[in-house]
DNA sequence: CCAACACATCGACCTGTGTCAATGCATTAG
DNA sequence: CTAATGCATTGACACAGGTCGATGTGTTGG
């Protein structure tokens, strides 16, 4: 059974239990893989990092075509994928589109890879 | 128990700074994307979760072909990719191959997605 | 009202990769 | 030795997805 957010004080978007907790179901695995696939592209990773590292917390799309050395349709395509998946938020102001990261979404992914450093838990080695 | 988890001593395999810290370089992004691409497949995710959740800490390859409903060459292929990338360790005993997870590797990936929950930091909103 | 701009969408191309049958390579049993 | 077992490798195939030029849609400025 998949319980959501059993670990209490985390508001990270729940997708499934950490990998080391229990084997993934077929549907959970497909869902997770689809999300990780978004991070499996260098252009999208750089987009995420640029937006995430922006001091203002948001970046105009017009400032993203330059550093990535990709065409405008390509950047727009990747921004659309990241936004549709909930990793980015888009706000249109005038004729510009501004993007922000959705930190809870990344935190949810992070939790799948293992328990956080705060609750560092030894991997429960079963003695035989 | 010092939970000193500042940006200094992290034993997780270092690949690059967290996404929100600074924009990824082109090579770092390509490297990271290649690693995330390994997690972007449901079969590999289930393999990882099965091995990670094994009470003994290791699993024989002969026990992995069954639950995944994939052919033996396919499972072997994915195990090879995960092992080559350092996410799994392979030890051959007799005619069987046993696999373990390499937790530092997953921890390194986790750190890229954001700082630990202890230092959860709201996005610095700059007034405009 | 029209031109310029910013971004999204479409269509097409092409590389990358997940998949399996067939085969190869060790190791073990008899 | 020979046969059988467990896993890796090969080759071929089909599909997914990144890329860009062309075009569409909404907004601003003159």
PDB file of C-alpha atoms (C1' of nucleotides) in Angstrom:
ATOM      1  CA  UNK A   1       0.000   0.000   0.000  1.00  0.00           C
ATOM      2  CA  UNK A   2       1.250   3.390  -0.868  1.00  0.00           C
ATOM      3  CA  UNK A   3       0.821   5.946   1.830  1.00  0.00           C
ATOM      4  CA  UNK A   4       1.339   9.553   1.003  1.00  0.00           C
ATOM      5  CA  UNK A   5       3.584  11.706   3.125  1.00  0.00           C
ATOM      6  CA  UNK A   6       3.746   9.346   6.063  1.00  0.00           C
ATOM      7  CA  UNK A   7       7.002  10.963   7.145  1.00  0.00           C
ATOM      8  CA  UNK A   8       5.265  13.914   8.650  1.00  0.00           C
ATOM      9  CA  UNK A   9       6.717  17.348   8.214  1.00  0.00           C
ATOM     10  CA  UNK A  10       7.423  17.426   4.535  1.00  0.00           C
ATOM     11  CA  UNK A  11       5.224  19.200   2.074  1.00  0.00           C
ATOM     12  CA  UNK A  12       7.078  17.859  -0.898  1.00  0.00           C
ATOM     13  CA  UNK A  13       4.805  16.622  -3.622  1.00  0.00           C
ATOM     14  CA  UNK A  14       4.370  12.916  -2.880  1.00  0.00           C
ATOM     15  CA  UNK A  15       4.894  10.531  -5.712  1.00  0.00           C
ATOM     16  CA  UNK A  16       5.932   7.335  -3.989  1.00  0.00           C
ATOM     17  CA  UNK A  17       8.049   5.906  -1.215  1.00  0.00           C
ATOM     18  CA  UNK A  18      11.854   6.148  -1.356  1.00  0.00           C
ATOM     19  CA  UNK A  19      13.491   3.591  -3.586  1.00  0.00           C
ATOM     20  CA  UNK A  20      15.072   1.741  -0.690  1.00  0.00           C
ATOM     21  CA  UNK A  21      11.777   1.362   1.133  1.00  0.00           C
ATOM     22  CA  UNK A  22       9.858  -0.940  -1.151  1.00  0.00           C
ATOM     23  CA  UNK A  23       9.958  -2.100  -4.764  1.00  0.00           C
ATOM     24  CA  UNK A  24       8.156   0.236  -7.114  1.00  0.00           C
ATOM     25  CA  UNK A  25       4.892  -0.842  -8.639  1.00  0.00           C
ATOM     26  CA  UNK A  26       4.671  -0.872 -12.386  1.00  0.00           C
ATOM     27  CA  UNK A  27       2.586   2.295 -12.527  1.00  0.00           C
ATOM     28  CA  UNK A  28       4.706   4.152  -9.977  1.00  0.00           C
ATOM     29  CA  UNK A  29       7.818   3.225 -11.909  1.00  0.00           C
ATOM     30  CA  UNK A  30       6.336   4.493 -15.158  1.00  0.00           C
ATOM     31  CA  UNK A  31       5.236   7.705 -13.495  1.00  0.00           C
ATOM     32  CA  UNK A  32       8.599   8.309 -11.848  1.00  0.00           C
ATOM     33  CA  UNK A  33      10.466   7.493 -15.030  1.00  0.00           C
ATOM     34  CA  UNK A  34       8.400  10.046 -16.910  1.00  0.00           C
ATOM     35  CA  UNK A  35       9.408  12.711 -14.397  1.00  0.00           C
ATOM     36  CA  UNK A  36      13.078  11.757 -14.375  1.00  0.00           C
ATOM     37  CA  UNK A  37      13.008  11.817 -18.149  1.00  0.00           C
ATOM     38  CA  UNK A  38      12.440  15.556 -17.892  1.00  0.00           C
ATOM     39  CA  UNK A  39      15.730  15.839 -16.017  1.00  0.00           C
ATOM     40  CA  UNK A  40      17.463  13.610 -18.528  1.00  0.00           C
ATOM     41  CA  UNK A  41      18.125  16.402 -20.980  1.00  0.00           C
ATOM     42  CA  UNK A  42      20.976  18.898 -20.669  1.00  0.00           C
ATOM     43  CA  UNK A  43      18.940  21.781 -22.052  1.00  0.00           C
ATOM     44  CA  UNK A  44      16.144  21.261 -19.538  1.00  0.00           C
ATOM     45  CA  UNK A  45      18.643  20.874 -16.699  1.00  0.00           C
ATOM     46  CA  UNK A  46      20.291  24.157 -17.622  1.00  0.00           C
ATOM     47  CA  UNK A  47      16.910  25.850 -17.892  1.00  0.00           C
ATOM     48  CA  UNK A  48      15.993  24.598 -14.436  1.00  0.00           C
ATOM     49  CA  UNK A  49      19.310  25.674 -12.956  1.00  0.00           C
ATOM     50  CA  UNK A  50      19.184  29.113 -14.530  1.00  0.00           C
ATOM     51  CA  UNK A  51      15.682  29.749 -13.242  1.00  0.00           C
ATOM     52  CA  UNK A  52      16.403  28.210  -9.857  1.00  0.00           C
ATOM     53  CA  UNK A  53      19.585  30.220  -9.394  1.00  0.00           C
ATOM     54  CA  UNK A  54      18.060  33.517 -10.482  1.00  0.00           C
ATOM     55  CA  UNK A  55      18.284  36.090  -7.664  1.00  0.00           C
ATOM     56  CA  UNK A  56      14.838  37.442  -8.524  1.00  0.00           C
ATOM     57  CA  UNK A  57      13.347  33.968  -8.368  1.00  0.00           C
ATOM     58  CA  UNK A  58      12.066  34.272 -11.881  1.00  0.00           C
ATOM     59  CA  UNK A  59      13.485  34.602 -15.359  1.00  0.00           C
ATOM     60  CA  UNK A  60      12.064  35.946 -18.590  1.00  0.00           C
ATOM     61  CA  UNK A  61      11.992  33.493 -21.456  1.00  0.00           C
ATOM     62  CA  UNK A  62      13.741  36.085 -23.589  1.00  0.00           C
ATOM     63  CA  UNK A  63      16.835  35.667 -21.418  1.00  0.00           C
ATOM     64  CA  UNK A  64      16.894  31.891 -21.856  1.00  0.00           C
ATOM     65  CA  UNK A  65      17.356  31.551 -25.598  1.00  0.00           C
ATOM     66  CA  UNK A  66      20.784  33.129 -25.471  1.00  0.00           C
ATOM     67  CA  UNK A  67      22.899  31.071 -23.062  1.00  0.00           C
ATOM     68  CA  UNK A  68      21.503  27.733 -24.228  1.00  0.00           C
ATOM     69  CA  UNK A  69      22.512  28.074 -27.869  1.00  0.00           C
ATOM     70  CA  UNK A  70      19.270  26.581 -29.030  1.00  0.00           C
ATOM     71  CA  UNK A  71      16.579  27.969 -31.288  1.00  0.00           C
ATOM     72  CA  UNK A  72      13.623  29.783 -29.816  1.00  0.00           C
ATOM     73  CA  UNK A  73      11.133  26.988 -30.644  1.00  0.00           C
ATOM     74  CA  UNK A  74      13.380  24.456 -28.951  1.00  0.00           C
ATOM     75  CA  UNK A  75      13.667  26.470 -25.745  1.00  0.00           C
ATOM     76  CA  UNK A  76       9.945  27.117 -25.762  1.00  0.00           C
ATOM     77  CA  UNK A  77       9.347  23.416 -26.218  1.00  0.00           C
ATOM     78  CA  UNK A  78      11.439  22.492 -23.197  1.00  0.00           C
ATOM     79  CA  UNK A  79       9.917  25.248 -21.077  1.00  0.00           C
ATOM     80  CA  UNK A  80       6.508  23.899 -22.020  1.00  0.00           C
ATOM     81  CA  UNK A  81       7.416  20.379 -20.950  1.00  0.00           C
ATOM     82  CA  UNK A  82       8.838  21.537 -17.624  1.00  0.00           C
ATOM     83  CA  UNK A  83       5.786  23.698 -17.002  1.00  0.00           C
ATOM     84  CA  UNK A  84       3.303  20.998 -17.931  1.00  0.00           C
ATOM     85  CA  UNK A  85       5.040  18.627 -15.537  1.00  0.00           C
ATOM     86  CA  UNK A  86       4.766  21.146 -12.722  1.00  0.00           C
ATOM     87  CA  UNK A  87       8.490  21.721 -12.329  1.00  0.00           C
ATOM     88  CA  UNK A  88       8.163  25.300 -13.544  1.00  0.00           C
ATOM     89  CA  UNK A  89       5.432  27.898 -13.255  1.00  0.00           C
ATOM     90  CA  UNK A  90       4.689  30.265 -16.097  1.00  0.00           C
ATOM     91  CA  UNK A  91       3.282  33.746 -15.734  1.00  0.00           C
ATOM     92  CA  UNK A  92       2.652  35.872 -18.778  1.00  0.00           C
ATOM     93  CA  UNK A  93       3.178  39.579 -18.305  1.00  0.00           C
ATOM     94  CA  UNK A  94       2.667  41.711 -21.359  1.00  0.00           C
ATOM     95  CA  UNK A  95       4.343  39.953 -24.205  1.00  0.00           C
ATOM     96  CA  UNK A  96       6.893  38.262 -21.994  1.00  0.00           C
ATOM     97  CA  UNK A  97       6.671  34.973 -20.183  1.00  0.00           C
ATOM     98  CA  UNK A  98       8.276  34.651 -16.760  1.00  0.00           C
ATOM     99  CA  UNK A  99       9.189  31.344 -15.216  1.00  0.00           C
ATOM    100  CA  UNK A 100       9.645  30.251 -11.616  1.00  0.00           C
ATOM    101  CA  UNK A 101      10.629  26.897 -10.171  1.00  0.00           C
ATOM    102  CA  UNK A 102       8.213  24.864  -8.063  1.00  0.00           C
ATOM    103  CA  UNK A 103      10.525  23.753  -5.236  1.00  0.00           C
ATOM    104  CA  UNK A 104       8.119  21.207  -3.725  1.00  0.00           C
ATOM    105  CA  UNK A 105       8.199  19.284  -6.960  1.00  0.00           C
ATOM    106  CA  UNK A 106      11.982  18.931  -6.927  1.00  0.00           C
ATOM    107  CA  UNK A 107      11.870  18.093  -3.228  1.00  0.00           C
ATOM    108  CA  UNK A 108       9.473  15.258  -3.960  1.00  0.00           C
ATOM    109  CA  UNK A 109      11.871  13.822  -6.489  1.00  0.00           C
ATOM    110  CA  UNK A 110      14.757  14.248  -4.088  1.00  0.00           C
ATOM    111  CA  UNK A 111      12.975  12.262  -1.397  1.00  0.00           C
ATOM    112  CA  UNK A 112      12.555   9.330  -3.740  1.00  0.00           C
ATOM    113  CA  UNK A 113      16.323   9.012  -4.057  1.00  0.00           C
ATOM    114  CA  UNK A 114      16.701   8.484  -0.350  1.00  0.00           C
ATOM    115  CA  UNK A 115      16.079   9.936   3.075  1.00  0.00           C
ATOM    116  CA  UNK A 116      17.340  13.440   3.652  1.00  0.00           C
ATOM    117  CA  UNK A 117      20.594  14.157   5.511  1.00  0.00           C
ATOM    118  CA  UNK A 118      18.641  15.320   8.544  1.00  0.00           C
ATOM    119  CA  UNK A 119      16.967  11.973   8.988  1.00  0.00           C
ATOM    120  CA  UNK A 120      19.932  10.014   7.724  1.00  0.00           C
ATOM    121  CA  UNK A 121      19.022   6.428   8.304  1.00  0.00           C
ATOM    122  CA  UNK A 122      21.472   3.538   8.001  1.00  0.00           C
ATOM    123  CA  UNK A 123      20.283   1.180   5.265  1.00  0.00           C
ATOM    124  CA  UNK A 124      18.808  -1.325   7.745  1.00  0.00           C
ATOM    125  CA  UNK A 125      21.214  -4.126   7.079  1.00  0.00           C
ATOM    126  CA  UNK A 126      19.549  -7.370   8.054  1.00  0.00           C
ATOM    127  CA  UNK A 127      21.935  -9.768   9.760  1.00  0.00           C
ATOM    128  CA  UNK A 128      21.467 -13.295   8.671  1.00  0.00           C
TER     129      UNK A 128
ATOM    130  CA  UNK B   1      25.454  13.631  16.737  1.00  0.00           C
ATOM    131  CA  UNK B   2      26.386  16.687  14.815  1.00  0.00           C
ATOM    132  CA  UNK B   3      24.026  17.163  11.964  1.00  0.00           C
ATOM    133  CA  UNK B   4      26.396  19.616  10.366  1.00  0.00           C
ATOM    134  CA  UNK B   5      25.149  19.572   6.822  1.00  0.00           C
ATOM    135  CA  UNK B   6      26.286  22.903   5.516  1.00  0.00           C
ATOM    136  CA  UNK B   7      27.712  23.220   2.065  1.00  0.00           C
ATOM    137  CA  UNK B   8      31.041  21.902   3.118  1.00  0.00           C
ATOM    138  CA  UNK B   9      31.525  18.249   3.988  1.00  0.00           C
ATOM    139  CA  UNK B  10      29.302  16.118   1.891  1.00  0.00           C
ATOM    140  CA  UNK B  11      30.437  12.625   1.237  1.00  0.00           C
ATOM    141  CA  UNK B  12      27.974  11.982  -1.506  1.00  0.00           C
ATOM    142  CA  UNK B  13      29.638  11.530  -4.842  1.00  0.00           C
ATOM    143  CA  UNK B  14      30.069  15.098  -6.061  1.00  0.00           C
ATOM    144  CA  UNK B  15      28.888  15.886  -9.533  1.00  0.00           C
ATOM    145  CA  UNK B  16      28.037  19.542  -9.270  1.00  0.00           C
ATOM    146  CA  UNK B  17      26.407  22.176  -7.131  1.00  0.00           C
ATOM    147  CA  UNK B  18      22.678  22.089  -6.410  1.00  0.00           C
ATOM    148  CA  UNK B  19      20.525  23.387  -9.234  1.00  0.00           C
ATOM    149  CA  UNK B  20      19.441  26.457  -7.297  1.00  0.00           C
ATOM    150  CA  UNK B  21      22.988  27.475  -6.498  1.00  0.00           C
ATOM    151  CA  UNK B  22      24.365  28.318  -9.898  1.00  0.00           C
ATOM    152  CA  UNK B  23      23.535  27.656 -13.544  1.00  0.00           C
ATOM    153  CA  UNK B  24      24.961  24.398 -14.816  1.00  0.00           C
ATOM    154  CA  UNK B  25      27.832  24.478 -17.232  1.00  0.00           C
ATOM    155  CA  UNK B  26      27.330  22.749 -20.528  1.00  0.00           C
ATOM    156  CA  UNK B  27      29.480  19.774 -19.573  1.00  0.00           C
ATOM    157  CA  UNK B  28      27.968  19.440 -16.110  1.00  0.00           C
ATOM    158  CA  UNK B  29      24.499  19.506 -17.626  1.00  0.00           C
ATOM    159  CA  UNK B  30      25.388  16.817 -20.128  1.00  0.00           C
ATOM    160  CA  UNK B  31      26.917  14.700 -17.400  1.00  0.00           C
ATOM    161  CA  UNK B  32      23.957  15.101 -15.078  1.00  0.00           C
ATOM    162  CA  UNK B  33      21.490  14.432 -17.860  1.00  0.00           C
ATOM    163  CA  UNK B  34      23.275  11.204 -18.693  1.00  0.00           C
ATOM    164  CA  UNK B  35      22.870  10.061 -15.099  1.00  0.00           C
ATOM    165  CA  UNK B  36      19.239  11.097 -14.838  1.00  0.00           C
ATOM    166  CA  UNK B  37      18.604   9.304 -18.092  1.00  0.00           C
ATOM    167  CA  UNK B  38      19.373   6.075 -16.264  1.00  0.00           C
ATOM    168  CA  UNK B  39      16.529   6.844 -13.881  1.00  0.00           C
ATOM    169  CA  UNK B  40      14.237   7.716 -16.761  1.00  0.00           C
ATOM    170  CA  UNK B  41      13.296   4.116 -17.468  1.00  0.00           C
ATOM    171  CA  UNK B  42      10.670   2.167 -15.501  1.00  0.00           C
ATOM    172  CA  UNK B  43      12.581  -1.104 -15.749  1.00  0.00           C
ATOM    173  CA  UNK B  44      15.752   0.416 -14.323  1.00  0.00           C
ATOM    174  CA  UNK B  45      13.807   2.188 -11.591  1.00  0.00           C
ATOM    175  CA  UNK B  46      12.204  -1.070 -10.551  1.00  0.00           C
ATOM    176  CA  UNK B  47      15.547  -2.822 -10.646  1.00  0.00           C
ATOM    177  CA  UNK B  48      17.030  -0.146  -8.407  1.00  0.00           C
ATOM    178  CA  UNK B  49      14.118  -0.261  -5.991  1.00  0.00           C
ATOM    179  CA  UNK B  50      14.140  -4.043  -5.780  1.00  0.00           C
ATOM    180  CA  UNK B  51      17.851  -4.139  -5.025  1.00  0.00           C
ATOM    181  CA  UNK B  52      17.664  -1.143  -2.691  1.00  0.00           C
ATOM    182  CA  UNK B  53      14.753  -2.587  -0.748  1.00  0.00           C
ATOM    183  CA  UNK B  54      16.238  -6.070  -0.438  1.00  0.00           C
ATOM    184  CA  UNK B  55      16.673  -7.004   3.231  1.00  0.00           C
ATOM    185  CA  UNK B  56      19.973  -8.737   2.481  1.00  0.00           C
ATOM    186  CA  UNK B  57      21.256  -5.654   0.693  1.00  0.00           C
ATOM    187  CA  UNK B  58      21.898  -7.624  -2.438  1.00  0.00           C
ATOM    188  CA  UNK B  59      19.898  -9.512  -5.022  1.00  0.00           C
ATOM    189  CA  UNK B  60      20.788 -12.268  -7.461  1.00  0.00           C
ATOM    190  CA  UNK B  61      20.190 -11.451 -11.099  1.00  0.00           C
ATOM    191  CA  UNK B  62      18.245 -14.678 -11.403  1.00  0.00           C
ATOM    192  CA  UNK B  63      15.575 -13.165  -9.128  1.00  0.00           C
ATOM    193  CA  UNK B  64      15.211 -10.047 -11.247  1.00  0.00           C
ATOM    194  CA  UNK B  65      14.055 -11.476 -14.541  1.00  0.00           C
ATOM    195  CA  UNK B  66      10.802 -12.686 -13.053  1.00  0.00           C
ATOM    196  CA  UNK B  67       9.045  -9.651 -11.546  1.00  0.00           C
ATOM    197  CA  UNK B  68       9.999  -7.316 -14.372  1.00  0.00           C
ATOM    198  CA  UNK B  69       8.373  -9.274 -17.176  1.00  0.00           C
ATOM    199  CA  UNK B  70      11.254  -8.615 -19.483  1.00  0.00           C
ATOM    200  CA  UNK B  71      13.549 -10.999 -21.288  1.00  0.00           C
ATOM    201  CA  UNK B  72      16.846 -12.029 -19.710  1.00  0.00           C
ATOM    202  CA  UNK B  73      18.973 -10.042 -22.189  1.00  0.00           C
ATOM    203  CA  UNK B  74      16.934  -6.938 -21.524  1.00  0.00           C
ATOM    204  CA  UNK B  75      17.333  -7.196 -17.756  1.00  0.00           C
ATOM    205  CA  UNK B  76      21.031  -7.910 -18.151  1.00  0.00           C
ATOM    206  CA  UNK B  77      21.333  -4.888 -20.396  1.00  0.00           C
ATOM    207  CA  UNK B  78      19.767  -2.577 -17.828  1.00  0.00           C
ATOM    208  CA  UNK B  79      21.811  -4.061 -14.996  1.00  0.00           C
ATOM    209  CA  UNK B  80      24.906  -3.436 -17.077  1.00  0.00           C
ATOM    210  CA  UNK B  81      23.998   0.201 -17.629  1.00  0.00           C
ATOM    211  CA  UNK B  82      23.292   0.794 -13.943  1.00  0.00           C
ATOM    212  CA  UNK B  83      26.525  -0.930 -12.964  1.00  0.00           C
ATOM    213  CA  UNK B  84      28.638   0.910 -15.493  1.00  0.00           C
ATOM    214  CA  UNK B  85      27.251   4.204 -14.207  1.00  0.00           C
ATOM    215  CA  UNK B  86      28.166   3.280 -10.647  1.00  0.00           C
ATOM    216  CA  UNK B  87      24.627   3.111  -9.348  1.00  0.00           C
ATOM    217  CA  UNK B  88      24.919  -0.640  -8.790  1.00  0.00           C
ATOM    218  CA  UNK B  89      27.797  -2.882  -7.824  1.00  0.00           C
ATOM    219  CA  UNK B  90      28.127  -6.327  -9.317  1.00  0.00           C
ATOM    220  CA  UNK B  91      29.790  -9.271  -7.640  1.00  0.00           C
ATOM    221  CA  UNK B  92      29.979 -12.582  -9.404  1.00  0.00           C
ATOM    222  CA  UNK B  93      29.787 -15.612  -7.151  1.00  0.00           C
ATOM    223  CA  UNK B  94      29.894 -18.952  -8.879  1.00  0.00           C
ATOM    224  CA  UNK B  95      27.642 -18.703 -11.849  1.00  0.00           C
ATOM    225  CA  UNK B  96      25.404 -16.123 -10.269  1.00  0.00           C
ATOM    226  CA  UNK B  97      25.736 -12.356 -10.297  1.00  0.00           C
ATOM    227  CA  UNK B  98      24.757 -10.401  -7.185  1.00  0.00           C
ATOM    228  CA  UNK B  99      23.935  -6.715  -7.217  1.00  0.00           C
ATOM    229  CA  UNK B 100      24.090  -4.031  -4.544  1.00  0.00           C
ATOM    230  CA  UNK B 101      23.203  -0.359  -4.654  1.00  0.00           C
ATOM    231  CA  UNK B 102      25.860   2.324  -4.228  1.00  0.00           C
ATOM    232  CA  UNK B 103      24.073   4.728  -1.871  1.00  0.00           C
ATOM    233  CA  UNK B 104      26.583   7.571  -2.201  1.00  0.00           C
ATOM    234  CA  UNK B 105      25.789   7.764  -5.863  1.00  0.00           C
ATOM    235  CA  UNK B 106      22.077   8.244  -5.274  1.00  0.00           C
ATOM    236  CA  UNK B 107      22.846  10.702  -2.487  1.00  0.00           C
ATOM    237  CA  UNK B 108      24.916  12.759  -4.902  1.00  0.00           C
ATOM    238  CA  UNK B 109      22.003  12.952  -7.277  1.00  0.00           C
ATOM    239  CA  UNK B 110      19.650  13.838  -4.453  1.00  0.00           C
ATOM    240  CA  UNK B 111      21.809  16.771  -3.400  1.00  0.00           C
ATOM    241  CA  UNK B 112      21.649  18.219  -6.880  1.00  0.00           C
ATOM    242  CA  UNK B 113      17.878  18.537  -6.637  1.00  0.00           C
ATOM    243  CA  UNK B 114      18.158  20.845  -3.686  1.00  0.00           C
ATOM    244  CA  UNK B 115      19.570  21.451  -0.244  1.00  0.00           C
ATOM    245  CA  UNK B 116      18.594  19.150   2.559  1.00  0.00           C
ATOM    246  CA  UNK B 117      15.286  19.671   4.314  1.00  0.00           C
ATOM    247  CA  UNK B 118      17.168  21.172   7.273  1.00  0.00           C
ATOM    248  CA  UNK B 119      18.209  24.202   5.286  1.00  0.00           C
ATOM    249  CA  UNK B 120      15.078  24.573   3.216  1.00  0.00           C
ATOM    250  CA  UNK B 121      15.339  28.078   1.913  1.00  0.00           C
ATOM    251  CA  UNK B 122      12.513  30.143   0.413  1.00  0.00           C
ATOM    252  CA  UNK B 123      13.290  31.649  -2.967  1.00  0.00           C
ATOM    253  CA  UNK B 124      14.846  35.057  -2.426  1.00  0.00           C
ATOM    254  CA  UNK B 125      12.201  37.408  -3.720  1.00  0.00           C
ATOM    255  CA  UNK B 126      13.746  40.552  -5.094  1.00  0.00           C
ATOM    256  CA  UNK B 127      11.516  43.603  -5.143  1.00  0.00           C
ATOM    257  CA  UNK B 128      11.196  45.183  -8.528  1.00  0.00           C
TER     258      UNK B 128
ATOM    259  C1'  DC C   1      -4.994  49.965 -38.099  1.00  0.00           C
ATOM    260  C1'  DC C   2      -0.760  48.150 -39.177  1.00  0.00           C
ATOM    261  C1'  DA C   3       3.923  46.755 -38.194  1.00  0.00           C
ATOM    262  C1'  DA C   4       7.024  44.832 -34.906  1.00  0.00           C
ATOM    263  C1'  DC C   5       7.802  41.894 -31.223  1.00  0.00           C
ATOM    264  C1'  DA C   6       7.601  37.648 -27.934  1.00  0.00           C
ATOM    265  C1'  DC C   7       6.264  33.324 -27.541  1.00  0.00           C
ATOM    266  C1'  DA C   8       3.729  28.970 -28.833  1.00  0.00           C
ATOM    267  C1'  DT C   9       2.571  25.433 -32.196  1.00  0.00           C
ATOM    268  C1'  DC C  10       3.255  22.515 -36.335  1.00  0.00           C
ATOM    269  C1'  DG C  11       5.562  19.407 -39.447  1.00  0.00           C
ATOM    270  C1'  DA C  12       9.563  16.918 -40.708  1.00  0.00           C
ATOM    271  C1'  DC C  13      13.944  14.946 -40.023  1.00  0.00           C
ATOM    272  C1'  DC C  14      17.099  12.075 -37.593  1.00  0.00           C
ATOM    273  C1'  DT C  15      19.541  10.287 -33.780  1.00  0.00           C
ATOM    274  C1'  DG C  16      19.131   7.529 -29.572  1.00  0.00           C
ATOM    275  C1'  DT C  17      17.555   3.602 -27.211  1.00  0.00           C
ATOM    276  C1'  DG C  18      14.508  -0.181 -25.312  1.00  0.00           C
ATOM    277  C1'  DT C  19      13.404  -4.668 -26.853  1.00  0.00           C
ATOM    278  C1'  DC C  20      14.097  -9.606 -28.109  1.00  0.00           C
ATOM    279  C1'  DA C  21      16.011 -13.912 -30.575  1.00  0.00           C
ATOM    280  C1'  DA C  22      20.271 -15.914 -31.341  1.00  0.00           C
ATOM    281  C1'  DT C  23      24.734 -16.686 -29.832  1.00  0.00           C
ATOM    282  C1'  DG C  24      28.956 -16.526 -26.895  1.00  0.00           C
ATOM    283  C1'  DC C  25      31.415 -17.208 -22.508  1.00  0.00           C
ATOM    284  C1'  DA C  26      32.194 -18.767 -17.943  1.00  0.00           C
ATOM    285  C1'  DT C  27      31.254 -21.915 -14.273  1.00  0.00           C
ATOM    286  C1'  DT C  28      29.458 -26.152 -12.264  1.00  0.00           C
ATOM    287  C1'  DA C  29      27.610 -30.871 -12.176  1.00  0.00           C
ATOM    288  C1'  DG C  30      28.048 -35.808 -13.542  1.00  0.00           C
TER     289       DG C  30
ATOM    290  C1'  DC D   1      35.677 -34.915 -20.875  1.00  0.00           C
ATOM    291  C1'  DT D   2      30.674 -33.413 -21.931  1.00  0.00           C
ATOM    292  C1'  DA D   3      26.298 -31.369 -20.791  1.00  0.00           C
ATOM    293  C1'  DA D   4      23.807 -27.964 -18.439  1.00  0.00           C
ATOM    294  C1'  DT D   5      23.251 -23.639 -16.231  1.00  0.00           C
ATOM    295  C1'  DG D   6      23.556 -18.375 -15.545  1.00  0.00           C
ATOM    296  C1'  DC D   7      24.649 -14.297 -17.493  1.00  0.00           C
ATOM    297  C1'  DA D   8      26.685 -11.142 -21.106  1.00  0.00           C
ATOM    298  C1'  DT D   9      27.003  -9.769 -25.913  1.00  0.00           C
ATOM    299  C1'  DT D  10      25.499  -9.168 -30.669  1.00  0.00           C
ATOM    300  C1'  DG D  11      22.546  -7.724 -34.336  1.00  0.00           C
ATOM    301  C1'  DA D  12      18.271  -6.008 -35.919  1.00  0.00           C
ATOM    302  C1'  DC D  13      14.096  -3.651 -35.402  1.00  0.00           C
ATOM    303  C1'  DA D  14      10.703  -0.109 -33.990  1.00  0.00           C
ATOM    304  C1'  DC D  15       9.497   3.734 -31.503  1.00  0.00           C
ATOM    305  C1'  DA D  16      10.334   7.906 -28.710  1.00  0.00           C
ATOM    306  C1'  DG D  17      12.034  12.347 -28.565  1.00  0.00           C
ATOM    307  C1'  DG D  18      15.305  16.551 -29.548  1.00  0.00           C
ATOM    308  C1'  DT D  19      15.947  19.795 -33.111  1.00  0.00           C
ATOM    309  C1'  DC D  20      14.849  23.537 -36.365  1.00  0.00           C
ATOM    310  C1'  DG D  21      12.351  26.291 -40.115  1.00  0.00           C
ATOM    311  C1'  DA D  22       7.924  27.911 -41.019  1.00  0.00           C
ATOM    312  C1'  DT D  23       3.811  29.554 -39.295  1.00  0.00           C
ATOM    313  C1'  DG D  24       0.189  30.964 -35.872  1.00  0.00           C
ATOM    314  C1'  DT D  25      -1.455  33.845 -31.811  1.00  0.00           C
ATOM    315  C1'  DG D  26      -1.532  37.497 -28.714  1.00  0.00           C
ATOM    316  C1'  DT D  27       0.476  42.091 -27.280  1.00  0.00           C
ATOM    317  C1'  DT D  28       2.611  46.614 -27.749  1.00  0.00           C
ATOM    318  C1'  DG D  29       3.933  50.856 -30.145  1.00  0.00           C
ATOM    319  C1'  DG D  30       3.386  54.390 -33.725  1.00  0.00           C
TER     320       DG D  30
END
